[in-house]
């Protein structure tokens, strides 16, 4: 029963770490808002002239201008979304690595807490990668490689330093 309770406690800690980081990021630095598609409800409105030789009506010109504004807003939104994803990945990596390193550093008597911190850090890293979606090209492969490399070095160093002491 004690082992089950410790595993449940570790699972709760891991889950709450991920939720804390995820909702903390969204609270402090929310995602950009998607632009709204322009709405035209003028009955049987034709957005483009039916005859190419006819000049566009004022409504059609307004529609075309609205479309151009929407396309520009969409392009800016995509740029902002890539930036948002890179920030989320960076913050998740930072908090994930710190959580894993904290779990490694704790004394063995806190095994359930250690397991929760390591699990929470791992799932926070996964959350960051999932949030970055397909924007790795926008982030730059070298940046993602660098972030992962630094995280790996920190975790390996913490594990080498503190886990080695516990075995003896």
PDB file of C-alpha atoms in Angstrom:
ATOM      1  CA  UNK A   1       0.000   0.000   0.000  1.00  0.00           C
ATOM      2  CA  UNK A   2       2.858   2.355   0.771  1.00  0.00           C
ATOM      3  CA  UNK A   3       4.368   1.820  -2.685  1.00  0.00           C
ATOM      4  CA  UNK A   4       1.022   2.504  -4.366  1.00  0.00           C
ATOM      5  CA  UNK A   5       0.557   5.678  -2.312  1.00  0.00           C
ATOM      6  CA  UNK A   6       4.060   6.867  -3.263  1.00  0.00           C
ATOM      7  CA  UNK A   7       3.399   6.182  -6.944  1.00  0.00           C
ATOM      8  CA  UNK A   8       0.093   8.061  -6.797  1.00  0.00           C
ATOM      9  CA  UNK A   9       1.817  10.946  -5.036  1.00  0.00           C
ATOM     10  CA  UNK A  10       4.568  11.001  -7.665  1.00  0.00           C
ATOM     11  CA  UNK A  11       1.933  10.963 -10.414  1.00  0.00           C
ATOM     12  CA  UNK A  12       0.083  13.847  -8.788  1.00  0.00           C
ATOM     13  CA  UNK A  13       3.290  15.888  -8.487  1.00  0.00           C
ATOM     14  CA  UNK A  14       4.200  15.172 -12.115  1.00  0.00           C
ATOM     15  CA  UNK A  15       0.731  16.117 -13.369  1.00  0.00           C
ATOM     16  CA  UNK A  16       0.603  19.312 -11.334  1.00  0.00           C
ATOM     17  CA  UNK A  17       4.043  20.397 -12.549  1.00  0.00           C
ATOM     18  CA  UNK A  18       2.906  20.114 -16.168  1.00  0.00           C
ATOM     19  CA  UNK A  19      -0.365  21.925 -15.436  1.00  0.00           C
ATOM     20  CA  UNK A  20       1.432  24.639 -13.485  1.00  0.00           C
ATOM     21  CA  UNK A  21       3.899  25.302 -16.293  1.00  0.00           C
ATOM     22  CA  UNK A  22       1.319  25.060 -19.090  1.00  0.00           C
ATOM     23  CA  UNK A  23      -1.267  27.329 -17.487  1.00  0.00           C
ATOM     24  CA  UNK A  24       1.411  29.614 -16.092  1.00  0.00           C
ATOM     25  CA  UNK A  25       2.736  30.254 -19.585  1.00  0.00           C
ATOM     26  CA  UNK A  26      -0.769  30.827 -20.979  1.00  0.00           C
ATOM     27  CA  UNK A  27      -1.583  33.194 -18.105  1.00  0.00           C
ATOM     28  CA  UNK A  28       1.565  35.284 -18.377  1.00  0.00           C
ATOM     29  CA  UNK A  29       2.169  34.975 -22.123  1.00  0.00           C
ATOM     30  CA  UNK A  30      -0.940  33.882 -24.016  1.00  0.00           C
ATOM     31  CA  UNK A  31      -1.014  32.804 -27.641  1.00  0.00           C
ATOM     32  CA  UNK A  32      -1.713  35.373 -30.350  1.00  0.00           C
ATOM     33  CA  UNK A  33      -5.304  35.793 -31.467  1.00  0.00           C
ATOM     34  CA  UNK A  34      -6.256  34.479 -34.864  1.00  0.00           C
ATOM     35  CA  UNK A  35      -7.648  37.163 -37.175  1.00  0.00           C
ATOM     36  CA  UNK A  36     -11.308  36.899 -38.069  1.00  0.00           C
ATOM     37  CA  UNK A  37     -12.305  36.220 -41.623  1.00  0.00           C
ATOM     38  CA  UNK A  38     -14.198  39.216 -43.041  1.00  0.00           C
ATOM     39  CA  UNK A  39     -17.950  38.713 -43.090  1.00  0.00           C
ATOM     40  CA  UNK A  40     -20.185  40.145 -45.813  1.00  0.00           C
ATOM     41  CA  UNK A  41     -23.888  39.520 -45.534  1.00  0.00           C
ATOM     42  CA  UNK A  42     -25.348  41.686 -48.240  1.00  0.00           C
ATOM     43  CA  UNK A  43     -27.867  39.263 -49.693  1.00  0.00           C
ATOM     44  CA  UNK A  44     -26.822  37.873 -53.067  1.00  0.00           C
ATOM     45  CA  UNK A  45     -23.516  39.720 -52.993  1.00  0.00           C
ATOM     46  CA  UNK A  46     -21.044  38.673 -55.706  1.00  0.00           C
ATOM     47  CA  UNK A  47     -17.471  39.159 -54.431  1.00  0.00           C
ATOM     48  CA  UNK A  48     -16.025  39.454 -57.950  1.00  0.00           C
ATOM     49  CA  UNK A  49     -17.463  40.862 -61.203  1.00  0.00           C
ATOM     50  CA  UNK A  50     -19.169  38.180 -63.290  1.00  0.00           C
ATOM     51  CA  UNK A  51     -17.819  39.750 -66.452  1.00  0.00           C
ATOM     52  CA  UNK A  52     -14.059  40.480 -66.370  1.00  0.00           C
ATOM     53  CA  UNK A  53     -14.581  43.631 -68.461  1.00  0.00           C
ATOM     54  CA  UNK A  54     -17.004  45.165 -65.929  1.00  0.00           C
ATOM     55  CA  UNK A  55     -15.478  47.459 -63.302  1.00  0.00           C
ATOM     56  CA  UNK A  56     -15.876  46.182 -59.730  1.00  0.00           C
ATOM     57  CA  UNK A  57     -18.660  47.665 -57.665  1.00  0.00           C
ATOM     58  CA  UNK A  58     -17.843  49.549 -54.427  1.00  0.00           C
ATOM     59  CA  UNK A  59     -18.916  46.490 -52.430  1.00  0.00           C
ATOM     60  CA  UNK A  60     -16.611  44.269 -54.459  1.00  0.00           C
ATOM     61  CA  UNK A  61     -13.714  46.698 -53.945  1.00  0.00           C
ATOM     62  CA  UNK A  62     -14.446  46.743 -50.214  1.00  0.00           C
ATOM     63  CA  UNK A  63     -14.491  42.940 -50.205  1.00  0.00           C
ATOM     64  CA  UNK A  64     -11.143  42.739 -52.038  1.00  0.00           C
ATOM     65  CA  UNK A  65      -9.558  45.235 -49.634  1.00  0.00           C
ATOM     66  CA  UNK A  66     -10.895  43.287 -46.666  1.00  0.00           C
ATOM     67  CA  UNK A  67      -9.429  40.108 -48.141  1.00  0.00           C
ATOM     68  CA  UNK A  68      -6.020  41.758 -48.524  1.00  0.00           C
ATOM     69  CA  UNK A  69      -6.121  43.037 -44.931  1.00  0.00           C
ATOM     70  CA  UNK A  70      -7.116  39.554 -43.745  1.00  0.00           C
ATOM     71  CA  UNK A  71      -4.244  37.920 -45.663  1.00  0.00           C
ATOM     72  CA  UNK A  72      -1.744  40.378 -44.165  1.00  0.00           C
ATOM     73  CA  UNK A  73      -3.180  39.847 -40.674  1.00  0.00           C
ATOM     74  CA  UNK A  74      -2.963  36.075 -41.213  1.00  0.00           C
ATOM     75  CA  UNK A  75       0.683  36.335 -42.228  1.00  0.00           C
ATOM     76  CA  UNK A  76       1.461  38.395 -39.109  1.00  0.00           C
ATOM     77  CA  UNK A  77      -0.495  35.908 -36.999  1.00  0.00           C
ATOM     78  CA  UNK A  78       1.574  33.017 -38.362  1.00  0.00           C
ATOM     79  CA  UNK A  79       4.790  34.880 -37.506  1.00  0.00           C
ATOM     80  CA  UNK A  80       3.518  35.640 -33.995  1.00  0.00           C
ATOM     81  CA  UNK A  81       2.451  32.010 -33.550  1.00  0.00           C
ATOM     82  CA  UNK A  82       5.926  30.759 -34.479  1.00  0.00           C
ATOM     83  CA  UNK A  83       7.442  33.188 -31.974  1.00  0.00           C
ATOM     84  CA  UNK A  84       4.946  32.047 -29.325  1.00  0.00           C
ATOM     85  CA  UNK A  85       5.787  28.397 -29.944  1.00  0.00           C
ATOM     86  CA  UNK A  86       9.509  29.096 -29.620  1.00  0.00           C
ATOM     87  CA  UNK A  87       8.960  30.881 -26.296  1.00  0.00           C
ATOM     88  CA  UNK A  88       6.783  28.016 -25.020  1.00  0.00           C
ATOM     89  CA  UNK A  89       9.390  25.460 -26.055  1.00  0.00           C
ATOM     90  CA  UNK A  90      12.149  27.439 -24.376  1.00  0.00           C
ATOM     91  CA  UNK A  91      10.224  27.909 -21.126  1.00  0.00           C
ATOM     92  CA  UNK A  92       9.093  24.279 -21.030  1.00  0.00           C
ATOM     93  CA  UNK A  93      12.649  23.148 -21.620  1.00  0.00           C
ATOM     94  CA  UNK A  94      13.924  25.398 -18.841  1.00  0.00           C
ATOM     95  CA  UNK A  95      11.303  24.294 -16.308  1.00  0.00           C
ATOM     96  CA  UNK A  96      11.501  20.669 -17.426  1.00  0.00           C
ATOM     97  CA  UNK A  97      15.269  20.497 -17.032  1.00  0.00           C
ATOM     98  CA  UNK A  98      15.123  22.276 -13.660  1.00  0.00           C
ATOM     99  CA  UNK A  99      12.448  19.860 -12.474  1.00  0.00           C
ATOM    100  CA  UNK A 100      14.416  16.791 -13.542  1.00  0.00           C
ATOM    101  CA  UNK A 101      17.624  18.174 -12.037  1.00  0.00           C
ATOM    102  CA  UNK A 102      15.743  18.998  -8.813  1.00  0.00           C
ATOM    103  CA  UNK A 103      14.447  15.452  -8.665  1.00  0.00           C
ATOM    104  CA  UNK A 104      17.955  14.090  -9.092  1.00  0.00           C
ATOM    105  CA  UNK A 105      19.422  16.379  -6.424  1.00  0.00           C
ATOM    106  CA  UNK A 106      16.924  15.525  -3.660  1.00  0.00           C
ATOM    107  CA  UNK A 107      17.923  13.046  -0.985  1.00  0.00           C
ATOM    108  CA  UNK A 108      16.845   9.398  -1.386  1.00  0.00           C
ATOM    109  CA  UNK A 109      14.349   9.650   1.476  1.00  0.00           C
ATOM    110  CA  UNK A 110      12.206  11.813  -0.834  1.00  0.00           C
ATOM    111  CA  UNK A 111      11.932   9.103  -3.492  1.00  0.00           C
ATOM    112  CA  UNK A 112       8.242   9.746  -4.252  1.00  0.00           C
ATOM    113  CA  UNK A 113       8.873  13.469  -4.639  1.00  0.00           C
ATOM    114  CA  UNK A 114      12.003  12.779  -6.709  1.00  0.00           C
ATOM    115  CA  UNK A 115      10.016  10.538  -9.039  1.00  0.00           C
ATOM    116  CA  UNK A 116       7.284  13.177  -9.335  1.00  0.00           C
ATOM    117  CA  UNK A 117       9.791  15.915 -10.177  1.00  0.00           C
ATOM    118  CA  UNK A 118      11.568  13.807 -12.780  1.00  0.00           C
ATOM    119  CA  UNK A 119       8.273  12.670 -14.314  1.00  0.00           C
ATOM    120  CA  UNK A 120       6.867  16.206 -14.260  1.00  0.00           C
ATOM    121  CA  UNK A 121      10.011  17.528 -15.910  1.00  0.00           C
ATOM    122  CA  UNK A 122       9.874  14.855 -18.577  1.00  0.00           C
ATOM    123  CA  UNK A 123       6.215  15.517 -19.369  1.00  0.00           C
ATOM    124  CA  UNK A 124       6.837  19.274 -19.359  1.00  0.00           C
ATOM    125  CA  UNK A 125       9.532  18.745 -21.991  1.00  0.00           C
ATOM    126  CA  UNK A 126       7.110  16.652 -24.036  1.00  0.00           C
ATOM    127  CA  UNK A 127       4.422  19.329 -23.656  1.00  0.00           C
ATOM    128  CA  UNK A 128       6.842  21.946 -24.989  1.00  0.00           C
ATOM    129  CA  UNK A 129       7.698  19.839 -28.030  1.00  0.00           C
ATOM    130  CA  UNK A 130       4.011  19.164 -28.736  1.00  0.00           C
ATOM    131  CA  UNK A 131       3.226  22.881 -28.433  1.00  0.00           C
ATOM    132  CA  UNK A 132       5.989  23.740 -30.892  1.00  0.00           C
ATOM    133  CA  UNK A 133       4.170  21.486 -33.387  1.00  0.00           C
ATOM    134  CA  UNK A 134       5.668  21.783 -36.845  1.00  0.00           C
ATOM    135  CA  UNK A 135       7.320  25.131 -36.121  1.00  0.00           C
ATOM    136  CA  UNK A 136      10.764  23.635 -35.620  1.00  0.00           C
ATOM    137  CA  UNK A 137      11.771  25.019 -38.995  1.00  0.00           C
ATOM    138  CA  UNK A 138      10.737  28.487 -37.849  1.00  0.00           C
ATOM    139  CA  UNK A 139      12.677  28.076 -34.609  1.00  0.00           C
ATOM    140  CA  UNK A 140      15.818  26.998 -36.360  1.00  0.00           C
ATOM    141  CA  UNK A 141      17.194  23.513 -36.073  1.00  0.00           C
ATOM    142  CA  UNK A 142      20.384  24.830 -34.481  1.00  0.00           C
ATOM    143  CA  UNK A 143      18.390  26.552 -31.708  1.00  0.00           C
ATOM    144  CA  UNK A 144      16.388  23.405 -30.914  1.00  0.00           C
ATOM    145  CA  UNK A 145      19.582  21.351 -31.001  1.00  0.00           C
ATOM    146  CA  UNK A 146      21.298  23.840 -28.674  1.00  0.00           C
ATOM    147  CA  UNK A 147      18.419  23.891 -26.199  1.00  0.00           C
ATOM    148  CA  UNK A 148      18.287  20.094 -26.119  1.00  0.00           C
ATOM    149  CA  UNK A 149      22.078  19.882 -25.765  1.00  0.00           C
ATOM    150  CA  UNK A 150      22.205  22.298 -22.836  1.00  0.00           C
ATOM    151  CA  UNK A 151      19.362  20.460 -21.118  1.00  0.00           C
ATOM    152  CA  UNK A 152      21.092  17.134 -21.633  1.00  0.00           C
ATOM    153  CA  UNK A 153      24.370  18.440 -20.206  1.00  0.00           C
ATOM    154  CA  UNK A 154      22.630  19.858 -17.127  1.00  0.00           C
ATOM    155  CA  UNK A 155      20.738  16.640 -16.438  1.00  0.00           C
ATOM    156  CA  UNK A 156      23.761  14.408 -17.054  1.00  0.00           C
ATOM    157  CA  UNK A 157      25.942  16.591 -14.812  1.00  0.00           C
ATOM    158  CA  UNK A 158      23.349  16.566 -12.029  1.00  0.00           C
ATOM    159  CA  UNK A 159      22.934  12.814 -12.346  1.00  0.00           C
ATOM    160  CA  UNK A 160      26.688  12.199 -12.332  1.00  0.00           C
ATOM    161  CA  UNK A 161      27.218  14.480  -9.358  1.00  0.00           C
ATOM    162  CA  UNK A 162      24.354  13.461  -7.098  1.00  0.00           C
ATOM    163  CA  UNK A 163      23.316   9.971  -8.129  1.00  0.00           C
ATOM    164  CA  UNK A 164      26.864   8.663  -7.837  1.00  0.00           C
ATOM    165  CA  UNK A 165      27.024   9.810  -4.166  1.00  0.00           C
ATOM    166  CA  UNK A 166      23.903   7.857  -3.225  1.00  0.00           C
ATOM    167  CA  UNK A 167      25.197   4.487  -4.350  1.00  0.00           C
ATOM    168  CA  UNK A 168      28.108   4.495  -1.901  1.00  0.00           C
TER     169      UNK A 168
END
